[in-house]
Amino acid sequence: MKDTLLIKGGNPLRGKVRVSGAKNAGLVIMAASIMAEGETILDNLPRIRDVEVMIQILNEIGAETKWNDDQSLSIMVDPSQIKTSTCYELSKQLRASNLFLGAMLGGRGEAIVSMPGGCDIGSRPMDLHLKGMQALGAKTKIEHGYIYARVDKPSGARVYLDFPSVGATENIIMMAAKTPGLSTIENAAKEPEIVDLANYLNSMGARIRGAGTDVIKIEGAQKLTAGRYAIIPDRIEAGTYMISAAITGGEVLVENVIPTHLHPIIAKLQETGAIVEEQDAGILVKSGPYIQPVDIKTLPYPGFPTDMQSQMMALLSMGRGSSIIVENVFENRFQIVDELKRMGANIKVEGHTAVVEGVGRLCGARVKATDLRAGAALVLGALAAIGETEIENAIHIFRGYENLCEKLISLGADVR
Ligand code: EPZ
């Protein structure tokens, strides 16, 4: 029962909540840290389960890690001591373990990384990652669930990504950062977490230009030297708390955000009738008189983020009228539907499209989290539902939300 959340719905959430560091920036920067000689110190890294697993993988491959008193994480690396393979037991728990591919190839010229387990939101292929590695000179093969890669003559190259994959862009940036010559990534992912990775690597002596646009140029550097770096705030955690105000009829100030990262979420939330104000201290969200139906298409950044799709579905279920949600990024990201229907939602799924008929109120029920963001969406539904909701497999939610219960309780939620 330890990873079951009990939530008694109906309390309007009020107060302020501070957003933690971005999971998807922290994880890739932790992988990149093995490319630099010396001690990397990361500030604003969230203490979430995925970060803890990443720490175990870093220790296992030969880095030394330590949480400091000021809550920063130190990662001591002697690149010559870093193993070039990640173990299955640990890497199967974390999709982001595949980010060691680019870091190891760039740093050591070889890598054995386990194929990431497909998770509930899709098959999660690696074809674009491998296309990039091969373009920069790597020979790769997949055997027994592992990717074997080694590069004897690395040289900069031009890579076109058929889809602006976040992970593939990150792996190619890391490998190219220490591959002699100029590399160019075209149709690159533009997510803020890509920009954070490039800023971190450049702070260590890499030469990366254009991160955040769809053409990124990387001039290989001989050596990278570790230093101190602060992770950007988590735009998806921020968006989740913004919806918690709108869905419970409350008023919440979400602090420690970068507003530009939230514009797609702010725009959509305002269309549902919520009042959203950018203030110096953060984003103030007040619920409107009622939740209006809106249509949503998830797209790569700066489109509406797929990681906020389930949360919006929970909100729209509480509204009135028909909303159409099209999931364009992952092929199978509607697991939340069956669980929300157990709470009284009225949702029909046809392929990549879900039609949500708002039912006004959800009712508490026993539900289970299938993945991180679906879990977060169930929390939002439970906060607004009539009665008590029991969310099983809540461990998924703790993977990506630091101090979730404490933050919700501080806003007046009844959570155990
Ligand atoms: C990152 O996953 C994030 N994870 C995901 O967040 C996020 O949903 C996703 O980017 C999209 O924004 C981390 O950063 C650790 P992709 P990633 O490669 O890199 C297809 C969360 O909840 N694809 O951009 O795996 C793929 O199948 C997680 O925090 C290929 O076809 O996402 C998918 O349909 C969930 N071939 C689409 O691209 C490839 O080689 C987007 O995947 C790679 C990807």
Short mmCIF file of C-alpha atoms and ligand atoms in Angstrom, two decimals:
data_model
loop_
_atom_site.label_atom_id
_atom_site.label_comp_id
_atom_site.label_asym_id
_atom_site.label_seq_id
_atom_site.Cartn_x
_atom_site.Cartn_y
_atom_site.Cartn_z
CA MET A 1 0.00 0.00 0.00
CA LYS A 2 3.03 2.28 0.39
CA ASP A 3 2.76 3.69 -3.08
CA THR A 4 -0.96 4.41 -2.97
CA LEU A 5 -2.20 7.99 -2.79
CA LEU A 6 -5.50 8.72 -1.02
CA ILE A 7 -7.07 12.03 -2.04
CA LYS A 8 -10.32 13.47 -0.71
CA GLY A 9 -11.57 15.87 -3.39
CA GLY A 10 -13.49 19.14 -3.18
CA ASN A 11 -11.02 21.59 -1.57
CA PRO A 12 -10.28 24.63 -3.77
CA LEU A 13 -6.46 24.90 -3.80
CA ARG A 14 -5.12 28.25 -2.61
CA GLY A 15 -1.67 29.64 -1.90
CA LYS A 16 1.73 29.47 -3.55
CA VAL A 17 3.86 26.59 -4.76
CA ARG A 18 7.52 26.67 -5.81
CA VAL A 19 8.44 24.72 -8.95
CA SER A 20 11.48 22.42 -8.72
CA GLY A 21 14.22 21.92 -11.28
CA ALA A 22 13.32 20.32 -14.61
CA LYS A 23 13.46 16.50 -14.61
CA ASN A 24 14.11 16.31 -18.35
CA ALA A 25 16.94 18.85 -18.21
CA GLY A 26 18.53 17.37 -15.09
CA LEU A 27 18.59 13.80 -16.40
CA VAL A 28 20.37 14.60 -19.68
CA ILE A 29 22.81 16.96 -17.95
CA MET A 30 23.65 14.23 -15.43
CA ALA A 31 24.46 11.91 -18.36
CA ALA A 32 26.56 14.62 -20.06
CA SER A 33 28.57 15.18 -16.86
CA ILE A 34 30.64 12.04 -17.56
CA MET A 35 32.21 13.86 -20.54
CA ALA A 36 33.98 16.42 -18.36
CA GLU A 37 37.08 16.11 -16.21
CA GLY A 38 36.59 17.15 -12.58
CA GLU A 39 33.62 17.93 -10.33
CA THR A 40 30.32 18.97 -11.84
CA ILE A 41 28.04 20.66 -9.27
CA LEU A 42 24.36 20.83 -10.25
CA ASP A 43 22.03 23.29 -8.50
CA ASN A 44 18.21 23.08 -8.56
CA LEU A 45 18.25 19.35 -9.36
CA PRO A 46 14.94 17.84 -8.13
CA ARG A 47 15.19 14.96 -5.63
CA ILE A 48 12.84 12.68 -7.55
CA ARG A 49 13.03 8.94 -8.18
CA ASP A 50 14.34 9.27 -11.75
CA VAL A 51 17.23 11.43 -10.48
CA GLU A 52 17.97 8.87 -7.75
CA VAL A 53 18.12 6.08 -10.38
CA MET A 54 20.37 8.23 -12.57
CA ILE A 55 22.67 8.70 -9.56
CA GLN A 56 22.84 4.92 -9.10
CA ILE A 57 23.77 4.51 -12.77
CA LEU A 58 26.48 7.21 -12.49
CA ASN A 59 27.94 5.46 -9.43
CA GLU A 60 27.76 2.11 -11.19
CA ILE A 61 29.71 3.35 -14.22
CA GLY A 62 32.46 4.89 -12.13
CA ALA A 63 31.52 8.48 -11.30
CA GLU A 64 31.38 9.56 -7.66
CA THR A 65 28.26 11.46 -6.56
CA LYS A 66 27.33 13.33 -3.37
CA TRP A 67 24.36 15.44 -2.31
CA ASN A 68 25.83 18.59 -0.71
CA ASP A 69 24.40 20.44 2.30
CA ASP A 70 23.20 23.23 0.00
CA GLN A 71 21.08 20.60 -1.86
CA SER A 72 23.36 20.69 -4.92
CA LEU A 73 24.60 17.40 -6.37
CA SER A 74 28.33 16.85 -6.94
CA ILE A 75 29.40 14.45 -9.69
CA MET A 76 33.15 13.71 -9.65
CA VAL A 77 34.42 12.28 -12.93
CA ASP A 78 37.75 10.98 -14.11
CA PRO A 79 36.78 10.22 -17.74
CA SER A 80 39.46 7.52 -18.01
CA GLN A 81 37.73 5.62 -15.17
CA ILE A 82 34.25 5.77 -16.67
CA LYS A 83 32.92 2.42 -17.84
CA THR A 84 31.40 2.42 -21.30
CA SER A 85 28.38 0.31 -20.52
CA THR A 86 25.29 0.70 -18.38
CA CYS A 87 23.84 -2.25 -16.51
CA TYR A 88 20.45 -3.65 -17.49
CA GLU A 89 18.96 -3.75 -13.97
CA LEU A 90 19.25 0.01 -13.52
CA SER A 91 18.82 1.23 -17.07
CA LYS A 92 15.59 -0.70 -17.60
CA GLN A 93 14.03 1.50 -14.88
CA LEU A 94 14.75 4.70 -16.73
CA ARG A 95 14.22 5.61 -20.38
CA ALA A 96 16.73 8.45 -20.03
CA SER A 97 19.52 5.87 -19.52
CA ASN A 98 19.72 5.80 -23.31
CA LEU A 99 21.28 9.27 -23.07
CA PHE A 100 24.55 7.66 -21.98
CA LEU A 101 24.91 6.54 -25.62
CA GLY A 102 25.95 9.98 -26.88
CA ALA A 103 27.88 10.87 -23.71
CA MET A 104 29.95 7.65 -23.80
CA LEU A 105 30.57 7.75 -27.57
CA GLY A 106 31.61 11.40 -27.36
CA GLY A 107 33.75 10.83 -24.31
CA ARG A 108 35.18 7.36 -24.78
CA GLY A 109 34.40 6.30 -28.37
CA GLU A 110 32.34 3.29 -27.36
CA ALA A 111 29.10 2.49 -25.56
CA ILE A 112 26.98 -0.49 -24.60
CA VAL A 113 23.56 0.75 -23.56
CA SER A 114 20.49 -1.37 -22.97
CA MET A 115 17.58 -0.73 -25.32
CA PRO A 116 15.13 1.34 -23.27
CA GLY A 117 12.10 -0.66 -22.19
CA GLY A 118 9.04 0.37 -24.19
CA CYS A 119 6.80 2.04 -21.72
CA ASP A 120 3.09 2.64 -21.67
CA ILE A 121 3.12 5.61 -24.00
CA GLY A 122 4.63 3.92 -27.03
CA SER A 123 7.37 1.74 -28.45
CA ARG A 124 10.07 4.44 -27.96
CA PRO A 125 12.32 3.44 -30.94
CA MET A 126 15.96 4.55 -31.24
CA ASP A 127 16.31 4.70 -35.05
CA LEU A 128 16.96 8.47 -35.14
CA HIS A 129 19.51 8.21 -32.33
CA LEU A 130 21.42 5.52 -34.26
CA LYS A 131 21.17 7.46 -37.53
CA GLY A 132 22.93 10.36 -35.83
CA MET A 133 25.63 8.22 -34.18
CA GLN A 134 26.35 6.46 -37.50
CA ALA A 135 26.59 9.80 -39.34
CA LEU A 136 29.34 10.84 -36.90
CA GLY A 137 31.25 7.64 -37.66
CA ALA A 138 29.92 5.10 -35.15
CA LYS A 139 29.34 1.45 -36.02
CA THR A 140 26.25 0.24 -34.17
CA LYS A 141 24.44 -3.06 -33.72
CA ILE A 142 21.56 -4.22 -31.55
CA GLU A 143 21.90 -7.62 -29.88
CA HIS A 144 20.20 -9.26 -26.89
CA GLY A 145 18.42 -6.00 -26.05
CA TYR A 146 21.60 -3.95 -26.00
CA ILE A 147 22.89 -1.27 -28.36
CA TYR A 148 26.60 -1.83 -29.08
CA ALA A 149 28.32 1.21 -30.57
CA ARG A 150 31.91 2.18 -31.18
CA VAL A 151 33.57 4.84 -33.28
CA ASP A 152 37.12 4.45 -34.60
CA LYS A 153 37.31 7.52 -36.81
CA PRO A 154 34.89 10.12 -35.43
CA SER A 155 34.24 13.10 -37.68
CA GLY A 156 31.69 15.89 -37.67
CA ALA A 157 28.73 15.43 -40.02
CA ARG A 158 25.34 16.79 -41.00
CA VAL A 159 22.31 14.94 -39.62
CA TYR A 160 18.70 15.49 -40.66
CA LEU A 161 16.14 14.26 -38.10
CA ASP A 162 12.98 12.91 -39.75
CA PHE A 163 11.19 13.81 -36.50
CA PRO A 164 12.50 16.44 -34.04
CA SER A 165 13.19 13.80 -31.38
CA VAL A 166 14.29 15.28 -28.04
CA GLY A 167 16.43 12.31 -27.05
CA ALA A 168 18.02 11.89 -30.48
CA THR A 169 18.88 15.62 -30.59
CA GLU A 170 20.44 15.35 -27.12
CA ASN A 171 22.47 12.22 -27.93
CA ILE A 172 23.83 13.74 -31.14
CA ILE A 173 24.72 17.03 -29.39
CA MET A 174 26.65 15.13 -26.70
CA MET A 175 28.55 12.92 -29.14
CA ALA A 176 29.29 15.84 -31.49
CA ALA A 177 30.51 18.01 -28.58
CA LYS A 178 33.72 15.96 -28.56
CA THR A 179 33.81 14.79 -32.19
CA PRO A 180 36.46 16.60 -34.25
CA GLY A 181 35.05 18.95 -36.90
CA LEU A 182 31.70 20.65 -37.45
CA SER A 183 28.41 18.80 -36.96
CA THR A 184 24.99 20.15 -37.91
CA ILE A 185 21.63 18.84 -36.75
CA GLU A 186 18.72 19.83 -38.96
CA ASN A 187 15.07 19.60 -37.87
CA ALA A 188 16.44 19.44 -34.32
CA ALA A 189 14.15 19.43 -31.28
CA LYS A 190 13.71 22.96 -29.82
CA GLU A 191 12.61 22.11 -26.26
CA PRO A 192 13.99 24.33 -23.45
CA GLU A 193 15.71 21.24 -22.02
CA ILE A 194 17.85 21.08 -25.20
CA VAL A 195 18.91 24.69 -24.63
CA ASP A 196 19.78 23.86 -21.01
CA LEU A 197 21.97 20.93 -22.12
CA ALA A 198 23.77 23.14 -24.68
CA ASN A 199 24.32 25.90 -22.08
CA TYR A 200 25.71 23.34 -19.62
CA LEU A 201 28.11 21.84 -22.21
CA ASN A 202 29.18 25.31 -23.42
CA SER A 203 29.90 26.29 -19.80
CA MET A 204 32.41 23.40 -19.83
CA GLY A 205 34.12 24.46 -23.05
CA ALA A 206 31.92 22.98 -25.77
CA ARG A 207 31.05 25.05 -28.85
CA ILE A 208 27.32 24.62 -29.56
CA ARG A 209 25.28 27.22 -31.44
CA GLY A 210 21.62 27.37 -32.35
CA ALA A 211 20.11 25.27 -29.54
CA GLY A 212 16.41 26.14 -29.34
CA THR A 213 16.17 26.52 -33.11
CA ASP A 214 15.80 23.71 -35.65
CA VAL A 215 19.43 23.96 -36.83
CA ILE A 216 22.12 23.29 -34.24
CA LYS A 217 25.85 23.57 -35.08
CA ILE A 218 28.46 21.86 -32.89
CA GLU A 219 32.24 22.33 -33.24
CA GLY A 220 33.97 19.39 -31.55
CA ALA A 221 36.13 20.28 -28.53
CA GLN A 222 39.19 18.40 -27.31
CA LYS A 223 38.45 18.58 -23.61
CA LEU A 224 35.54 19.63 -21.42
CA THR A 225 36.13 20.91 -17.88
CA ALA A 226 33.51 20.41 -15.20
CA GLY A 227 31.95 23.31 -13.31
CA ARG A 228 28.82 24.50 -11.52
CA TYR A 229 25.47 24.75 -13.30
CA ALA A 230 21.85 25.50 -12.28
CA ILE A 231 19.06 23.49 -13.93
CA ILE A 232 16.06 25.38 -15.38
CA PRO A 233 12.67 25.06 -13.62
CA ASP A 234 10.30 22.26 -14.68
CA ARG A 235 7.71 23.65 -17.12
CA ILE A 236 5.57 20.48 -16.92
CA GLU A 237 5.46 20.50 -13.11
CA ALA A 238 4.54 24.20 -13.35
CA GLY A 239 1.74 23.45 -15.84
CA THR A 240 0.43 20.66 -13.63
CA TYR A 241 0.09 23.00 -10.61
CA MET A 242 -1.45 25.71 -12.82
CA ILE A 243 -4.20 23.23 -13.76
CA SER A 244 -4.64 22.25 -10.09
CA ALA A 245 -5.97 25.78 -9.44
CA ALA A 246 -8.29 25.78 -12.46
CA ILE A 247 -9.71 22.29 -11.81
CA THR A 248 -10.47 22.83 -8.07
CA GLY A 249 -11.95 26.34 -8.38
CA GLY A 250 -8.98 27.79 -6.50
CA GLU A 251 -6.24 30.39 -6.88
CA VAL A 252 -2.56 29.43 -6.92
CA LEU A 253 0.65 31.41 -7.48
CA VAL A 254 3.17 29.13 -9.23
CA GLU A 255 6.65 30.45 -8.39
CA ASN A 256 10.12 29.93 -9.93
CA VAL A 257 9.08 29.64 -13.59
CA ILE A 258 10.40 30.89 -16.96
CA PRO A 259 7.19 32.31 -18.53
CA THR A 260 8.28 31.84 -22.15
CA HIS A 261 8.54 28.10 -21.53
CA LEU A 262 4.88 28.11 -20.44
CA HIS A 263 3.27 30.13 -23.23
CA PRO A 264 1.58 27.16 -24.99
CA ILE A 265 0.17 26.00 -21.62
CA ILE A 266 -0.93 29.52 -20.54
CA ALA A 267 -2.69 30.09 -23.87
CA LYS A 268 -4.68 26.84 -23.70
CA LEU A 269 -5.55 27.30 -20.02
CA GLN A 270 -6.91 30.80 -20.75
CA GLU A 271 -9.05 29.34 -23.57
CA THR A 272 -10.69 27.06 -20.99
CA GLY A 273 -11.76 30.18 -19.10
CA ALA A 274 -9.10 30.21 -16.38
CA ILE A 275 -7.62 33.60 -15.44
CA VAL A 276 -3.82 33.42 -15.86
CA GLU A 277 -1.57 36.39 -15.03
CA GLU A 278 2.20 36.60 -15.45
CA GLN A 279 3.51 38.37 -12.35
CA ASP A 280 7.10 39.06 -11.22
CA ALA A 281 6.84 36.36 -8.56
CA GLY A 282 5.40 33.77 -10.94
CA ILE A 283 2.21 32.76 -12.72
CA LEU A 284 -1.08 33.44 -10.88
CA VAL A 285 -3.90 31.10 -11.92
CA LYS A 286 -7.51 31.61 -10.85
CA SER A 287 -10.32 29.35 -11.97
CA GLY A 288 -12.97 30.95 -14.18
CA PRO A 289 -16.75 30.67 -13.59
CA TYR A 290 -16.72 27.33 -15.43
CA ILE A 291 -14.40 25.20 -17.61
CA GLN A 292 -14.93 25.83 -21.35
CA PRO A 293 -14.29 23.11 -23.95
CA VAL A 294 -11.13 23.57 -26.08
CA ASP A 295 -9.45 21.60 -28.88
CA ILE A 296 -5.83 20.52 -28.35
CA LYS A 297 -3.16 19.17 -30.73
CA THR A 298 0.08 18.07 -29.07
CA LEU A 299 3.20 19.05 -31.02
CA PRO A 300 6.95 19.35 -30.51
CA TYR A 301 7.98 22.59 -28.75
CA PRO A 302 6.81 25.35 -29.04
CA GLY A 303 3.52 23.53 -29.73
CA PHE A 304 1.32 22.26 -26.91
CA PRO A 305 3.43 19.73 -24.95
CA THR A 306 2.48 16.05 -25.05
CA ASP A 307 3.51 15.87 -21.38
CA MET A 308 0.55 18.11 -20.49
CA GLN A 309 -2.03 16.23 -22.58
CA SER A 310 -3.34 13.89 -19.86
CA GLN A 311 -3.58 16.74 -17.35
CA MET A 312 -5.68 18.81 -19.77
CA MET A 313 -7.93 15.80 -20.39
CA ALA A 314 -8.69 15.63 -16.66
CA LEU A 315 -9.51 19.36 -16.60
CA LEU A 316 -11.76 19.20 -19.68
CA SER A 317 -13.60 16.19 -18.23
CA MET A 318 -14.73 18.49 -15.42
CA GLY A 319 -16.04 21.12 -17.83
CA ARG A 320 -19.01 21.22 -20.18
CA GLY A 321 -19.24 20.70 -23.95
CA SER A 322 -17.07 18.68 -26.34
CA SER A 323 -13.29 18.96 -26.54
CA ILE A 324 -11.13 17.22 -29.16
CA ILE A 325 -7.60 16.16 -28.18
CA VAL A 326 -5.19 14.94 -30.87
CA GLU A 327 -1.96 13.30 -29.65
CA ASN A 328 0.60 13.79 -32.44
CA VAL A 329 3.83 12.95 -30.61
CA PHE A 330 3.37 9.47 -29.12
CA GLU A 331 1.41 6.68 -30.72
CA ASN A 332 -0.22 5.43 -27.55
CA ARG A 333 -0.74 8.07 -24.89
CA PHE A 334 -4.39 7.71 -23.92
CA GLN A 335 -4.06 5.20 -21.02
CA ILE A 336 -5.52 7.83 -18.75
CA VAL A 337 -8.90 7.53 -20.51
CA ASP A 338 -9.96 4.23 -18.91
CA GLU A 339 -8.98 5.47 -15.46
CA LEU A 340 -10.81 8.81 -15.85
CA LYS A 341 -13.89 6.88 -17.07
CA ARG A 342 -13.84 4.99 -13.75
CA MET A 343 -14.26 8.44 -12.18
CA GLY A 344 -17.27 9.19 -14.37
CA ALA A 345 -15.58 10.90 -17.32
CA ASN A 346 -17.15 10.58 -20.79
CA ILE A 347 -14.34 10.15 -23.35
CA LYS A 348 -14.24 8.40 -26.72
CA VAL A 349 -10.94 7.45 -28.38
CA GLU A 350 -10.49 6.95 -32.13
CA GLY A 351 -6.77 6.32 -32.95
CA HIS A 352 -4.82 9.49 -32.11
CA THR A 353 -7.96 11.45 -31.27
CA ALA A 354 -9.92 11.60 -28.02
CA VAL A 355 -13.31 13.34 -27.78
CA VAL A 356 -14.01 14.54 -24.24
CA GLU A 357 -17.65 15.31 -23.25
CA GLY A 358 -17.40 17.41 -20.09
CA VAL A 359 -19.51 15.90 -17.26
CA GLY A 360 -19.28 18.78 -14.77
CA ARG A 361 -17.99 16.72 -11.81
CA LEU A 362 -15.92 13.54 -11.44
CA CYS A 363 -16.47 11.05 -8.61
CA GLY A 364 -13.77 9.47 -6.48
CA ALA A 365 -12.82 5.88 -7.35
CA ARG A 366 -9.99 3.34 -7.13
CA VAL A 367 -7.69 4.03 -10.10
CA LYS A 368 -4.10 3.26 -11.05
CA ALA A 369 -1.31 5.35 -12.50
CA THR A 370 0.00 3.86 -15.77
CA ASP A 371 2.75 6.42 -16.45
CA LEU A 372 4.09 9.59 -14.90
CA ARG A 373 1.83 12.16 -16.55
CA ALA A 374 -1.28 10.00 -16.51
CA GLY A 375 -0.65 9.65 -12.78
CA ALA A 376 -0.41 13.41 -12.42
CA ALA A 377 -3.70 13.76 -14.31
CA LEU A 378 -5.40 11.34 -11.91
CA VAL A 379 -4.17 13.46 -9.00
CA LEU A 380 -5.77 16.53 -10.64
CA GLY A 381 -9.04 14.67 -11.21
CA ALA A 382 -9.03 13.37 -7.63
CA LEU A 383 -8.43 16.85 -6.18
CA ALA A 384 -11.64 18.06 -7.84
CA ALA A 385 -13.75 14.87 -7.59
CA ILE A 386 -16.60 14.27 -5.15
CA GLY A 387 -15.44 11.83 -2.46
CA GLU A 388 -12.22 9.91 -2.04
CA THR A 389 -9.91 8.59 -4.78
CA GLU A 390 -7.28 5.88 -4.27
CA ILE A 391 -4.45 6.03 -6.81
CA GLU A 392 -2.38 2.85 -7.00
CA ASN A 393 1.14 2.64 -8.52
CA ALA A 394 1.67 6.22 -7.35
CA ILE A 395 5.38 5.43 -7.57
CA HIS A 396 5.09 6.52 -11.22
CA ILE A 397 4.11 10.01 -10.06
CA PHE A 398 6.98 10.31 -7.57
CA ARG A 399 9.33 9.70 -10.51
CA GLY A 400 8.79 13.24 -11.72
CA TYR A 401 7.19 15.39 -9.00
CA GLU A 402 9.38 16.46 -6.08
CA ASN A 403 7.62 16.68 -2.67
CA LEU A 404 4.25 16.15 -4.38
CA CYS A 405 2.22 15.49 -1.21
CA GLU A 406 3.84 18.31 0.80
CA LYS A 407 3.24 20.81 -2.01
CA LEU A 408 -0.41 19.77 -2.44
CA ILE A 409 -1.09 19.78 1.32
CA SER A 410 0.44 23.28 1.57
CA LEU A 411 -2.20 24.36 -0.99
CA GLY A 412 -5.00 22.90 1.13
CA ALA A 413 -5.43 19.51 -0.50
CA ASP A 414 -6.51 16.48 1.56
CA VAL A 415 -3.80 14.00 0.47
CA ARG A 416 -2.32 10.96 2.28
C1 EPZ B 1 11.50 13.13 -24.08
O1 EPZ B 1 11.34 11.76 -24.39
C2 EPZ B 1 10.96 13.30 -22.67
N1 EPZ B 1 11.75 12.46 -21.74
C3 EPZ B 1 9.49 12.91 -22.62
O2 EPZ B 1 9.01 13.19 -21.30
C4 EPZ B 1 8.72 13.78 -23.60
O3 EPZ B 1 7.37 13.35 -23.63
C5 EPZ B 1 9.32 13.64 -25.01
O4 EPZ B 1 10.73 13.97 -24.96
C6 EPZ B 1 8.64 14.54 -26.03
O5 EPZ B 1 8.70 15.87 -25.60
C7 EPZ B 1 12.96 12.89 -21.33
O6 EPZ B 1 13.43 13.95 -21.72
C8 EPZ B 1 13.70 12.00 -20.38
P1 EPZ B 1 11.22 11.85 -28.41
P2 EPZ B 1 12.01 11.16 -25.75
O7 EPZ B 1 12.44 11.12 -28.80
O8 EPZ B 1 13.32 11.83 -25.99
C9 EPZ B 1 9.61 9.06 -31.86
C10 EPZ B 1 7.97 12.71 -19.26
O9 EPZ B 1 6.82 12.43 -18.91
N2 EPZ B 1 11.02 8.65 -32.04
O10 EPZ B 1 11.08 13.30 -28.70
O11 EPZ B 1 11.96 9.70 -25.67
C11 EPZ B 1 9.03 8.47 -30.58
O12 EPZ B 1 8.54 7.17 -30.82
C12 EPZ B 1 8.57 12.08 -20.50
O13 EPZ B 1 8.73 13.52 -18.64
C13 EPZ B 1 11.35 7.86 -33.15
O14 EPZ B 1 10.49 7.51 -33.95
O15 EPZ B 1 10.95 11.67 -26.84
C14 EPZ B 1 7.93 9.43 -30.23
O16 EPZ B 1 6.76 9.06 -30.94
C15 EPZ B 1 7.56 11.19 -21.20
N3 EPZ B 1 12.63 7.45 -33.32
C16 EPZ B 1 8.44 10.77 -30.75
O17 EPZ B 1 9.55 10.47 -31.63
C17 EPZ B 1 13.63 7.83 -32.44
O18 EPZ B 1 14.80 7.44 -32.66
C18 EPZ B 1 8.94 11.70 -29.66
O19 EPZ B 1 9.97 11.04 -28.99
C19 EPZ B 1 13.28 8.63 -31.32
C20 EPZ B 1 11.98 9.03 -31.15
#
